[in-house]
JSON list of C-alpha atoms in Angstrom, two decimals:
[
{"chain": "A", "resi": 25, "resn": "MET", "atom": "CA", "xyz": [106.31, 89.96, 82.66]},
{"chain": "A", "resi": 26, "resn": "VAL", "atom": "CA", "xyz": [104.87, 86.68, 83.95]},
{"chain": "A", "resi": 27, "resn": "LEU", "atom": "CA", "xyz": [107.36, 84.55, 85.87]},
{"chain": "A", "resi": 28, "resn": "SER", "atom": "CA", "xyz": [108.12, 81.17, 84.31]},
{"chain": "A", "resi": 29, "resn": "ARG", "atom": "CA", "xyz": [108.20, 77.91, 86.22]},
{"chain": "A", "resi": 30, "resn": "GLN", "atom": "CA", "xyz": [111.99, 77.99, 86.22]},
{"chain": "A", "resi": 31, "resn": "GLU", "atom": "CA", "xyz": [112.09, 81.54, 87.61]},
{"chain": "A", "resi": 32, "resn": "ILE", "atom": "CA", "xyz": [109.61, 80.63, 90.35]},
{"chain": "A", "resi": 33, "resn": "LEU", "atom": "CA", "xyz": [111.62, 77.55, 91.36]},
{"chain": "A", "resi": 34, "resn": "THR", "atom": "CA", "xyz": [114.87, 79.53, 91.30]},
{"chain": "A", "resi": 35, "resn": "ARG", "atom": "CA", "xyz": [113.49, 82.19, 93.63]},
{"chain": "A", "resi": 36, "resn": "MET", "atom": "CA", "xyz": [112.13, 79.51, 95.97]},
{"chain": "A", "resi": 37, "resn": "THR", "atom": "CA", "xyz": [115.24, 77.32, 96.17]},
{"chain": "A", "resi": 38, "resn": "GLU", "atom": "CA", "xyz": [118.35, 79.39, 95.40]},
{"chain": "A", "resi": 39, "resn": "TYR", "atom": "CA", "xyz": [117.76, 82.44, 97.60]},
{"chain": "A", "resi": 40, "resn": "ASP", "atom": "CA", "xyz": [117.83, 82.51, 101.38]},
{"chain": "A", "resi": 41, "resn": "VAL", "atom": "CA", "xyz": [114.51, 83.40, 103.00]},
{"chain": "A", "resi": 42, "resn": "THR", "atom": "CA", "xyz": [115.96, 86.76, 104.06]},
{"chain": "A", "resi": 43, "resn": "HIS", "atom": "CA", "xyz": [117.03, 87.67, 100.51]},
{"chain": "A", "resi": 44, "resn": "GLN", "atom": "CA", "xyz": [114.93, 90.37, 98.83]},
{"chain": "A", "resi": 45, "resn": "LYS", "atom": "CA", "xyz": [114.30, 88.11, 95.81]},
{"chain": "A", "resi": 46, "resn": "ASN", "atom": "CA", "xyz": [113.23, 85.08, 97.85]},
{"chain": "A", "resi": 47, "resn": "LEU", "atom": "CA", "xyz": [109.78, 83.64, 97.16]},
{"chain": "A", "resi": 48, "resn": "VAL", "atom": "CA", "xyz": [108.00, 81.36, 99.65]},
{"chain": "A", "resi": 49, "resn": "ILE", "atom": "CA", "xyz": [105.05, 79.08, 98.87]},
{"chain": "A", "resi": 50, "resn": "THR", "atom": "CA", "xyz": [104.65, 76.44, 101.57]},
{"chain": "A", "resi": 51, "resn": "PRO", "atom": "CA", "xyz": [103.68, 73.65, 102.04]},
{"chain": "A", "resi": 52, "resn": "LEU", "atom": "CA", "xyz": [103.78, 72.22, 98.51]},
{"chain": "A", "resi": 53, "resn": "PHE", "atom": "CA", "xyz": [102.81, 68.60, 97.90]},
{"chain": "A", "resi": 54, "resn": "TYR", "atom": "CA", "xyz": [103.95, 66.98, 94.65]},
{"chain": "A", "resi": 55, "resn": "GLN", "atom": "CA", "xyz": [105.97, 64.09, 93.25]},
{"chain": "A", "resi": 56, "resn": "LYS", "atom": "CA", "xyz": [107.02, 65.89, 90.07]},
{"chain": "A", "resi": 57, "resn": "HIS", "atom": "CA", "xyz": [107.19, 69.61, 89.38]},
{"chain": "A", "resi": 58, "resn": "GLU", "atom": "CA", "xyz": [104.64, 69.13, 86.62]},
{"chain": "A", "resi": 59, "resn": "ASP", "atom": "CA", "xyz": [102.07, 68.03, 89.21]},
{"chain": "A", "resi": 60, "resn": "ILE", "atom": "CA", "xyz": [101.54, 71.58, 90.48]},
{"chain": "A", "resi": 61, "resn": "PHE", "atom": "CA", "xyz": [103.78, 73.84, 88.36]},
{"chain": "A", "resi": 62, "resn": "ASP", "atom": "CA", "xyz": [102.50, 74.86, 84.94]},
{"chain": "A", "resi": 63, "resn": "ALA", "atom": "CA", "xyz": [104.73, 76.79, 82.57]},
{"chain": "A", "resi": 64, "resn": "ASP", "atom": "CA", "xyz": [103.54, 80.07, 84.11]},
{"chain": "A", "resi": 65, "resn": "SER", "atom": "CA", "xyz": [101.66, 79.31, 87.34]},
{"chain": "A", "resi": 66, "resn": "VAL", "atom": "CA", "xyz": [101.51, 77.29, 90.58]},
{"chain": "A", "resi": 67, "resn": "ASP", "atom": "CA", "xyz": [98.50, 75.28, 91.76]},
{"chain": "A", "resi": 68, "resn": "LEU", "atom": "CA", "xyz": [97.28, 76.15, 95.27]},
{"chain": "A", "resi": 69, "resn": "ARG", "atom": "CA", "xyz": [95.12, 74.01, 97.55]},
{"chain": "A", "resi": 70, "resn": "LEU", "atom": "CA", "xyz": [92.06, 74.84, 99.62]},
{"chain": "A", "resi": 71, "resn": "GLY", "atom": "CA", "xyz": [92.67, 75.34, 103.34]},
{"chain": "A", "resi": 72, "resn": "CYS", "atom": "CA", "xyz": [90.53, 74.19, 106.27]},
{"chain": "A", "resi": 73, "resn": "HIS", "atom": "CA", "xyz": [89.13, 77.50, 107.53]},
{"chain": "A", "resi": 74, "resn": "PHE", "atom": "CA", "xyz": [86.10, 79.34, 106.15]},
{"chain": "A", "resi": 75, "resn": "LEU", "atom": "CA", "xyz": [83.88, 82.34, 106.73]},
{"chain": "A", "resi": 76, "resn": "LEU", "atom": "CA", "xyz": [80.24, 81.63, 105.89]},
{"chain": "A", "resi": 77, "resn": "PRO", "atom": "CA", "xyz": [77.61, 84.34, 105.40]},
{"chain": "A", "resi": 78, "resn": "LYS", "atom": "CA", "xyz": [75.58, 84.99, 108.53]},
{"chain": "A", "resi": 79, "resn": "SER", "atom": "CA", "xyz": [71.84, 85.64, 108.57]},
{"chain": "A", "resi": 80, "resn": "LEU", "atom": "CA", "xyz": [71.50, 89.31, 109.48]},
{"chain": "A", "resi": 81, "resn": "ASP", "atom": "CA", "xyz": [68.87, 90.73, 111.84]},
{"chain": "A", "resi": 82, "resn": "GLN", "atom": "CA", "xyz": [68.14, 93.53, 109.40]},
{"chain": "A", "resi": 83, "resn": "PRO", "atom": "CA", "xyz": [67.08, 93.54, 105.73]},
{"chain": "A", "resi": 84, "resn": "PHE", "atom": "CA", "xyz": [70.27, 95.13, 104.44]},
{"chain": "A", "resi": 85, "resn": "PHE", "atom": "CA", "xyz": [74.04, 95.17, 104.80]},
{"chain": "A", "resi": 86, "resn": "SER", "atom": "CA", "xyz": [75.99, 98.38, 105.28]},
{"chain": "A", "resi": 87, "resn": "PRO", "atom": "CA", "xyz": [79.79, 98.11, 104.84]},
{"chain": "A", "resi": 88, "resn": "ASP", "atom": "CA", "xyz": [81.26, 99.84, 107.91]},
{"chain": "A", "resi": 89, "resn": "ARG", "atom": "CA", "xyz": [83.62, 99.20, 110.82]},
{"chain": "A", "resi": 90, "resn": "THR", "atom": "CA", "xyz": [81.33, 96.52, 112.28]},
{"chain": "A", "resi": 91, "resn": "SER", "atom": "CA", "xyz": [81.30, 94.43, 109.07]},
{"chain": "A", "resi": 92, "resn": "ALA", "atom": "CA", "xyz": [84.26, 92.26, 110.03]},
{"chain": "A", "resi": 93, "resn": "THR", "atom": "CA", "xyz": [82.29, 90.65, 112.86]},
{"chain": "A", "resi": 94, "resn": "SER", "atom": "CA", "xyz": [78.65, 91.04, 111.79]},
{"chain": "A", "resi": 95, "resn": "LEU", "atom": "CA", "xyz": [78.62, 89.43, 108.35]},
{"chain": "A", "resi": 96, "resn": "HIS", "atom": "CA", "xyz": [80.30, 86.02, 108.75]},
{"chain": "A", "resi": 97, "resn": "VAL", "atom": "CA", "xyz": [80.51, 82.97, 110.98]},
{"chain": "A", "resi": 98, "resn": "LYS", "atom": "CA", "xyz": [83.80, 81.02, 111.32]},
{"chain": "A", "resi": 99, "resn": "VAL", "atom": "CA", "xyz": [83.88, 77.34, 110.34]},
{"chain": "A", "resi": 100, "resn": "HIS", "atom": "CA", "xyz": [86.71, 74.79, 110.49]},
{"chain": "A", "resi": 101, "resn": "VAL", "atom": "CA", "xyz": [86.55, 71.74, 108.21]},
{"chain": "A", "resi": 102, "resn": "PRO", "atom": "CA", "xyz": [89.27, 69.11, 108.92]},
{"chain": "A", "resi": 103, "resn": "LEU", "atom": "CA", "xyz": [91.14, 67.40, 106.11]},
{"chain": "A", "resi": 104, "resn": "GLY", "atom": "CA", "xyz": [89.07, 64.46, 104.90]},
{"chain": "A", "resi": 105, "resn": "GLN", "atom": "CA", "xyz": [85.77, 66.23, 105.60]},
{"chain": "A", "resi": 106, "resn": "PHE", "atom": "CA", "xyz": [83.82, 68.43, 103.18]},
{"chain": "A", "resi": 107, "resn": "LEU", "atom": "CA", "xyz": [81.94, 71.71, 103.15]},
{"chain": "A", "resi": 108, "resn": "VAL", "atom": "CA", "xyz": [78.63, 72.08, 101.28]},
{"chain": "A", "resi": 109, "resn": "VAL", "atom": "CA", "xyz": [78.35, 75.34, 99.36]},
{"chain": "A", "resi": 110, "resn": "PRO", "atom": "CA", "xyz": [74.67, 75.93, 98.50]},
{"chain": "A", "resi": 111, "resn": "ALA", "atom": "CA", "xyz": [73.65, 77.01, 95.02]},
{"chain": "A", "resi": 112, "resn": "HIS", "atom": "CA", "xyz": [74.20, 80.73, 94.33]},
{"chain": "A", "resi": 113, "resn": "GLN", "atom": "CA", "xyz": [76.11, 81.20, 97.58]},
{"chain": "A", "resi": 114, "resn": "THR", "atom": "CA", "xyz": [79.50, 82.84, 98.12]},
{"chain": "A", "resi": 115, "resn": "ILE", "atom": "CA", "xyz": [81.84, 81.95, 100.97]},
{"chain": "A", "resi": 116, "resn": "LEU", "atom": "CA", "xyz": [85.33, 83.00, 102.03]},
{"chain": "A", "resi": 117, "resn": "GLY", "atom": "CA", "xyz": [88.08, 80.39, 102.27]},
{"chain": "A", "resi": 118, "resn": "ALA", "atom": "CA", "xyz": [91.87, 80.48, 102.39]},
{"chain": "A", "resi": 119, "resn": "THR", "atom": "CA", "xyz": [94.73, 78.73, 100.68]},
{"chain": "A", "resi": 120, "resn": "LEU", "atom": "CA", "xyz": [96.45, 75.87, 102.46]},
{"chain": "A", "resi": 121, "resn": "GLU", "atom": "CA", "xyz": [99.75, 77.44, 101.41]},
{"chain": "A", "resi": 122, "resn": "PHE", "atom": "CA", "xyz": [101.44, 80.39, 103.10]},
{"chain": "A", "resi": 123, "resn": "ILE", "atom": "CA", "xyz": [102.75, 82.93, 100.57]},
{"chain": "A", "resi": 124, "resn": "LYS", "atom": "CA", "xyz": [105.66, 85.37, 100.87]},
{"chain": "A", "resi": 125, "resn": "LEU", "atom": "CA", "xyz": [106.19, 87.62, 97.86]},
{"chain": "A", "resi": 126, "resn": "PRO", "atom": "CA", "xyz": [109.39, 89.60, 97.28]},
{"chain": "A", "resi": 127, "resn": "SER", "atom": "CA", "xyz": [109.30, 93.35, 96.68]},
{"chain": "A", "resi": 128, "resn": "ASP", "atom": "CA", "xyz": [109.58, 93.03, 92.90]},
{"chain": "A", "resi": 129, "resn": "VAL", "atom": "CA", "xyz": [106.80, 90.47, 92.36]},
{"chain": "A", "resi": 130, "resn": "SER", "atom": "CA", "xyz": [103.01, 90.80, 92.39]},
{"chain": "A", "resi": 131, "resn": "GLY", "atom": "CA", "xyz": [100.46, 88.07, 91.78]},
{"chain": "A", "resi": 132, "resn": "GLN", "atom": "CA", "xyz": [96.98, 87.11, 90.69]},
{"chain": "A", "resi": 133, "resn": "VAL", "atom": "CA", "xyz": [94.83, 84.11, 91.56]},
{"chain": "A", "resi": 134, "resn": "LEU", "atom": "CA", "xyz": [92.78, 82.39, 88.87]},
{"chain": "A", "resi": 135, "resn": "THR", "atom": "CA", "xyz": [90.25, 79.57, 89.16]},
{"chain": "A", "resi": 136, "resn": "LYS", "atom": "CA", "xyz": [91.61, 76.23, 87.96]},
{"chain": "A", "resi": 137, "resn": "SER", "atom": "CA", "xyz": [89.88, 75.33, 84.71]},
{"chain": "A", "resi": 138, "resn": "SER", "atom": "CA", "xyz": [88.73, 71.97, 86.08]},
{"chain": "A", "resi": 139, "resn": "VAL", "atom": "CA", "xyz": [87.15, 73.73, 89.08]},
{"chain": "A", "resi": 140, "resn": "ALA", "atom": "CA", "xyz": [85.56, 76.42, 86.92]},
{"chain": "A", "resi": 141, "resn": "ARG", "atom": "CA", "xyz": [83.81, 73.72, 84.89]},
{"chain": "A", "resi": 142, "resn": "THR", "atom": "CA", "xyz": [81.92, 72.73, 88.04]},
{"chain": "A", "resi": 143, "resn": "PHE", "atom": "CA", "xyz": [80.58, 76.34, 88.12]},
{"chain": "A", "resi": 144, "resn": "ILE", "atom": "CA", "xyz": [82.80, 77.35, 91.03]},
{"chain": "A", "resi": 145, "resn": "VAL", "atom": "CA", "xyz": [84.45, 80.77, 90.65]},
{"chain": "A", "resi": 146, "resn": "VAL", "atom": "CA", "xyz": [87.48, 81.67, 92.79]},
{"chain": "A", "resi": 147, "resn": "GLU", "atom": "CA", "xyz": [89.06, 85.10, 93.23]},
{"chain": "A", "resi": 148, "resn": "THR", "atom": "CA", "xyz": [91.26, 86.84, 95.77]},
{"chain": "A", "resi": 149, "resn": "ALA", "atom": "CA", "xyz": [90.12, 90.41, 95.46]},
{"chain": "A", "resi": 150, "resn": "PRO", "atom": "CA", "xyz": [91.79, 89.90, 92.86]},
{"chain": "A", "resi": 151, "resn": "TRP", "atom": "CA", "xyz": [95.36, 91.30, 93.08]},
{"chain": "A", "resi": 152, "resn": "ILE", "atom": "CA", "xyz": [98.24, 90.36, 95.41]},
{"chain": "A", "resi": 153, "resn": "HIS", "atom": "CA", "xyz": [100.66, 93.20, 96.09]},
{"chain": "A", "resi": 154, "resn": "PRO", "atom": "CA", "xyz": [104.46, 92.90, 96.40]},
{"chain": "A", "resi": 155, "resn": "GLN", "atom": "CA", "xyz": [105.76, 91.89, 99.85]},
{"chain": "A", "resi": 156, "resn": "TYR", "atom": "CA", "xyz": [102.48, 90.16, 100.75]},
{"chain": "A", "resi": 157, "resn": "ARG", "atom": "CA", "xyz": [102.77, 87.63, 103.59]},
{"chain": "A", "resi": 158, "resn": "GLY", "atom": "CA", "xyz": [100.11, 85.14, 104.55]},
{"chain": "A", "resi": 159, "resn": "CYS", "atom": "CA", "xyz": [97.54, 82.64, 103.34]},
{"chain": "A", "resi": 160, "resn": "LEU", "atom": "CA", "xyz": [95.39, 84.07, 100.58]},
{"chain": "A", "resi": 161, "resn": "THR", "atom": "CA", "xyz": [91.73, 84.75, 101.30]},
{"chain": "A", "resi": 162, "resn": "LEU", "atom": "CA", "xyz": [89.61, 83.30, 98.50]},
{"chain": "A", "resi": 163, "resn": "GLU", "atom": "CA", "xyz": [86.14, 84.44, 97.46]},
{"chain": "A", "resi": 164, "resn": "ILE", "atom": "CA", "xyz": [84.51, 81.16, 96.40]},
{"chain": "A", "resi": 165, "resn": "ALA", "atom": "CA", "xyz": [81.19, 81.46, 94.57]},
{"chain": "A", "resi": 166, "resn": "ASN", "atom": "CA", "xyz": [78.95, 78.57, 93.56]},
{"chain": "A", "resi": 167, "resn": "VAL", "atom": "CA", "xyz": [77.17, 79.99, 90.51]},
{"chain": "A", "resi": 168, "resn": "SER", "atom": "CA", "xyz": [75.40, 76.72, 89.65]},
{"chain": "A", "resi": 169, "resn": "ASN", "atom": "CA", "xyz": [71.90, 75.57, 90.56]},
{"chain": "A", "resi": 170, "resn": "THR", "atom": "CA", "xyz": [73.25, 72.64, 92.60]},
{"chain": "A", "resi": 171, "resn": "PRO", "atom": "CA", "xyz": [75.07, 72.49, 95.97]},
{"chain": "A", "resi": 172, "resn": "VAL", "atom": "CA", "xyz": [78.78, 71.69, 95.59]},
{"chain": "A", "resi": 173, "resn": "LEU", "atom": "CA", "xyz": [81.07, 69.79, 97.98]},
{"chain": "A", "resi": 174, "resn": "LEU", "atom": "CA", "xyz": [84.46, 71.36, 98.71]},
{"chain": "A", "resi": 175, "resn": "TYR", "atom": "CA", "xyz": [87.21, 69.21, 100.24]},
{"chain": "A", "resi": 176, "resn": "PRO", "atom": "CA", "xyz": [90.05, 71.07, 102.02]},
{"chain": "A", "resi": 177, "resn": "GLY", "atom": "CA", "xyz": [93.41, 69.98, 100.63]},
{"chain": "A", "resi": 178, "resn": "ARG", "atom": "CA", "xyz": [92.29, 69.69, 97.01]},
{"chain": "A", "resi": 179, "resn": "PRO", "atom": "CA", "xyz": [93.73, 72.02, 94.33]},
{"chain": "A", "resi": 180, "resn": "ILE", "atom": "CA", "xyz": [91.36, 74.93, 93.76]},
{"chain": "A", "resi": 181, "resn": "CYS", "atom": "CA", "xyz": [93.20, 77.82, 92.09]},
{"chain": "A", "resi": 182, "resn": "GLN", "atom": "CA", "xyz": [96.34, 78.90, 90.23]},
{"chain": "A", "resi": 183, "resn": "LEU", "atom": "CA", "xyz": [98.80, 81.56, 91.34]},
{"chain": "A", "resi": 184, "resn": "VAL", "atom": "CA", "xyz": [100.26, 83.64, 88.50]},
{"chain": "A", "resi": 185, "resn": "LEU", "atom": "CA", "xyz": [103.27, 85.77, 89.43]},
{"chain": "A", "resi": 186, "resn": "MET", "atom": "CA", "xyz": [104.49, 88.87, 87.60]},
{"chain": "A", "resi": 187, "resn": "HIS", "atom": "CA", "xyz": [107.69, 90.86, 87.77]},
{"chain": "A", "resi": 188, "resn": "LEU", "atom": "CA", "xyz": [107.31, 94.49, 88.80]},
{"chain": "A", "resi": 189, "resn": "ALA", "atom": "CA", "xyz": [109.22, 96.39, 86.11]},
{"chain": "A", "resi": 190, "resn": "ARG", "atom": "CA", "xyz": [111.01, 99.68, 86.78]},
{"chain": "A", "resi": 191, "resn": "SER", "atom": "CA", "xyz": [110.27, 102.66, 84.58]},
{"chain": "A", "resi": 192, "resn": "GLU", "atom": "CA", "xyz": [112.97, 104.27, 82.42]},
{"chain": "A", "resi": 193, "resn": "GLY", "atom": "CA", "xyz": [112.96, 107.24, 84.76]},
{"chain": "A", "resi": 194, "resn": "GLN", "atom": "CA", "xyz": [113.84, 105.04, 87.69]},
{"chain": "A", "resi": 195, "resn": "VAL", "atom": "CA", "xyz": [116.72, 103.49, 85.75]},
{"chain": "A", "resi": 196, "resn": "SER", "atom": "CA", "xyz": [118.18, 106.89, 84.86]},
{"chain": "A", "resi": 197, "resn": "ILE", "atom": "CA", "xyz": [117.91, 108.12, 88.43]},
{"chain": "A", "resi": 198, "resn": "LYS", "atom": "CA", "xyz": [119.79, 105.04, 89.59]},
{"chain": "A", "resi": 199, "resn": "ALA", "atom": "CA", "xyz": [122.72, 105.95, 87.33]},
{"chain": "A", "resi": 200, "resn": "SER", "atom": "CA", "xyz": [123.17, 109.39, 88.95]},
{"chain": "A", "resi": 201, "resn": "LYS", "atom": "CA", "xyz": [121.82, 108.86, 92.46]},
{"chain": "A", "resi": 202, "resn": "LYS", "atom": "CA", "xyz": [121.56, 105.97, 94.86]},
{"chain": "A", "resi": 203, "resn": "GLN", "atom": "CA", "xyz": [118.13, 104.52, 94.32]},
{"chain": "A", "resi": 204, "resn": "LYS", "atom": "CA", "xyz": [115.83, 103.56, 97.15]},
{"chain": "A", "resi": 205, "resn": "LYS", "atom": "CA", "xyz": [115.91, 99.81, 97.58]},
{"chain": "A", "resi": 206, "resn": "ASP", "atom": "CA", "xyz": [112.82, 97.79, 96.72]},
{"chain": "A", "resi": 207, "resn": "SER", "atom": "CA", "xyz": [113.06, 96.20, 100.15]},
{"chain": "A", "resi": 208, "resn": "ASP", "atom": "CA", "xyz": [112.41, 99.65, 101.70]},
{"chain": "A", "resi": 209, "resn": "ILE", "atom": "CA", "xyz": [108.93, 99.77, 100.20]},
{"chain": "A", "resi": 210, "resn": "LYS", "atom": "CA", "xyz": [106.38, 99.47, 102.98]},
{"chain": "A", "resi": 211, "resn": "PRO", "atom": "CA", "xyz": [103.89, 96.62, 102.44]},
{"chain": "A", "resi": 212, "resn": "ASP", "atom": "CA", "xyz": [100.14, 97.06, 102.67]},
{"chain": "A", "resi": 213, "resn": "THR", "atom": "CA", "xyz": [99.31, 96.17, 106.27]},
{"chain": "A", "resi": 214, "resn": "ASN", "atom": "CA", "xyz": [95.51, 95.95, 105.83]},
{"chain": "A", "resi": 215, "resn": "TYR", "atom": "CA", "xyz": [95.76, 92.21, 105.17]},
{"chain": "A", "resi": 216, "resn": "PHE", "atom": "CA", "xyz": [99.24, 91.26, 106.31]},
{"chain": "A", "resi": 217, "resn": "GLY", "atom": "CA", "xyz": [100.21, 87.86, 107.69]},
{"chain": "A", "resi": 218, "resn": "PRO", "atom": "CA", "xyz": [96.78, 86.17, 107.87]},
{"chain": "A", "resi": 219, "resn": "VAL", "atom": "CA", "xyz": [96.57, 82.39, 108.17]},
{"chain": "A", "resi": 220, "resn": "TYR", "atom": "CA", "xyz": [92.76, 82.33, 108.15]},
{"chain": "A", "resi": 221, "resn": "PRO", "atom": "CA", "xyz": [90.29, 83.89, 105.70]},
{"chain": "A", "resi": 222, "resn": "GLU", "atom": "CA", "xyz": [89.77, 87.54, 106.55]},
{"chain": "A", "resi": 223, "resn": "ALA", "atom": "CA", "xyz": [86.53, 89.51, 106.42]},
{"chain": "A", "resi": 224, "resn": "PRO", "atom": "CA", "xyz": [86.61, 92.85, 104.56]},
{"chain": "A", "resi": 225, "resn": "LYS", "atom": "CA", "xyz": [87.73, 95.91, 106.48]},
{"chain": "A", "resi": 226, "resn": "PHE", "atom": "CA", "xyz": [85.83, 99.14, 105.96]},
{"chain": "A", "resi": 227, "resn": "LYS", "atom": "CA", "xyz": [85.71, 102.59, 107.44]},
{"chain": "A", "resi": 228, "resn": "ASN", "atom": "CA", "xyz": [82.34, 104.08, 108.33]},
{"chain": "A", "resi": 229, "resn": "PRO", "atom": "CA", "xyz": [80.60, 105.80, 105.37]},
{"chain": "A", "resi": 230, "resn": "HIS", "atom": "CA", "xyz": [80.95, 109.31, 106.83]},
{"chain": "A", "resi": 231, "resn": "GLU", "atom": "CA", "xyz": [84.72, 108.82, 107.23]},
{"chain": "A", "resi": 232, "resn": "ASP", "atom": "CA", "xyz": [85.17, 107.90, 103.56]},
{"chain": "A", "resi": 233, "resn": "LEU", "atom": "CA", "xyz": [82.89, 110.67, 102.31]},
{"chain": "A", "resi": 234, "resn": "PHE", "atom": "CA", "xyz": [84.51, 113.33, 104.49]},
{"chain": "A", "resi": 235, "resn": "GLN", "atom": "CA", "xyz": [87.74, 112.78, 102.53]},
{"chain": "A", "resi": 236, "resn": "ILE", "atom": "CA", "xyz": [86.05, 114.18, 99.41]},
{"chain": "A", "resi": 237, "resn": "GLY", "atom": "CA", "xyz": [84.35, 117.05, 101.22]},
{"chain": "A", "resi": 238, "resn": "VAL", "atom": "CA", "xyz": [80.96, 115.53, 102.03]},
{"chain": "A", "resi": 239, "resn": "THR", "atom": "CA", "xyz": [79.98, 116.72, 105.53]},
{"chain": "A", "resi": 240, "resn": "ARG", "atom": "CA", "xyz": [76.35, 115.56, 105.70]},
{"chain": "A", "resi": 241, "resn": "ILE", "atom": "CA", "xyz": [75.16, 112.03, 105.04]},
{"chain": "A", "resi": 242, "resn": "THR", "atom": "CA", "xyz": [71.92, 110.07, 105.42]},
{"chain": "A", "resi": 243, "resn": "ARG", "atom": "CA", "xyz": [72.00, 107.13, 107.80]},
{"chain": "A", "resi": 244, "resn": "PHE", "atom": "CA", "xyz": [69.55, 104.29, 108.25]},
{"chain": "A", "resi": 245, "resn": "ARG", "atom": "CA", "xyz": [68.55, 104.05, 111.90]},
{"chain": "A", "resi": 246, "resn": "ARG", "atom": "CA", "xyz": [66.71, 101.11, 113.39]},
{"chain": "A", "resi": 247, "resn": "THR", "atom": "CA", "xyz": [64.33, 101.75, 116.29]},
{"chain": "A", "resi": 248, "resn": "GLU", "atom": "CA", "xyz": [62.61, 99.50, 118.80]},
{"chain": "A", "resi": 249, "resn": "MET", "atom": "CA", "xyz": [59.10, 99.73, 120.25]},
{"chain": "A", "resi": 250, "resn": "PHE", "atom": "CA", "xyz": [58.35, 99.15, 123.92]},
{"chain": "A", "resi": 251, "resn": "PRO", "atom": "CA", "xyz": [55.11, 99.27, 125.92]},
{"chain": "A", "resi": 252, "resn": "THR", "atom": "CA", "xyz": [54.31, 102.03, 128.43]},
{"chain": "A", "resi": 253, "resn": "LYS", "atom": "CA", "xyz": [51.26, 103.02, 130.45]},
{"chain": "A", "resi": 254, "resn": "HIS", "atom": "CA", "xyz": [50.27, 105.31, 127.62]},
{"chain": "A", "resi": 255, "resn": "GLY", "atom": "CA", "xyz": [50.76, 102.79, 124.81]},
{"chain": "A", "resi": 256, "resn": "TRP", "atom": "CA", "xyz": [53.68, 101.78, 122.62]},
{"chain": "A", "resi": 257, "resn": "ARG", "atom": "CA", "xyz": [56.60, 104.17, 122.37]},
{"chain": "A", "resi": 258, "resn": "GLU", "atom": "CA", "xyz": [59.67, 104.29, 120.20]},
{"chain": "A", "resi": 259, "resn": "SER", "atom": "CA", "xyz": [63.03, 103.76, 121.85]},
{"chain": "A", "resi": 260, "resn": "ARG", "atom": "CA", "xyz": [66.10, 105.80, 121.09]},
{"chain": "A", "resi": 261, "resn": "PRO", "atom": "CA", "xyz": [67.55, 105.13, 117.65]},
{"chain": "A", "resi": 262, "resn": "LYS", "atom": "CA", "xyz": [70.55, 102.84, 117.58]},
{"chain": "A", "resi": 263, "resn": "ASP", "atom": "CA", "xyz": [73.64, 103.78, 115.60]}
]
């Protein structure tokens, strides 16, 4: 069930921050609720920090443990300045707002319709799990043929929140046995508490494949050539 504007405001204002139903979205800038709250969503603004794609020194990209530092370059754009997103480029940004979801609420980020009509597509991977804490990393793609200017601080996406319903089995168990509290559910710590956009985190390919029984894999190795008295020789392969 999608949370209504009234339910969102109630969870934000009537519960203490330590309460398991409390919802935090901060900072919010508006004069009237209607400025940023639709009937079923909240407008979020673009933050000042970005990860831009880096030119690689090899003709391919392999998702592995080195990806978090090898694929992007960090950029800070102050409020009042703009970032140029070239045509057909994708960057990583973050929301200006810090989000704290309770244990019974999950979320989804959608591109604002006005932004989508400029051929900018925004996602956040795309699901937000219960008990998430942090600024949301946004995948921002310019799918047009023209560079687009992005100004930090402007509304860029909508946050839709949904209630996590219990199954009938859970309800029946609760009647006969003390049920485990929602607040005891451990949050996903892969992306927990970020205030900047975060690069993807991967394991190495052989680690993922070993989990399904694959014990031999093919790897691409890059070599270097160096001169010797007897001509050019190949150096040791690099991992």
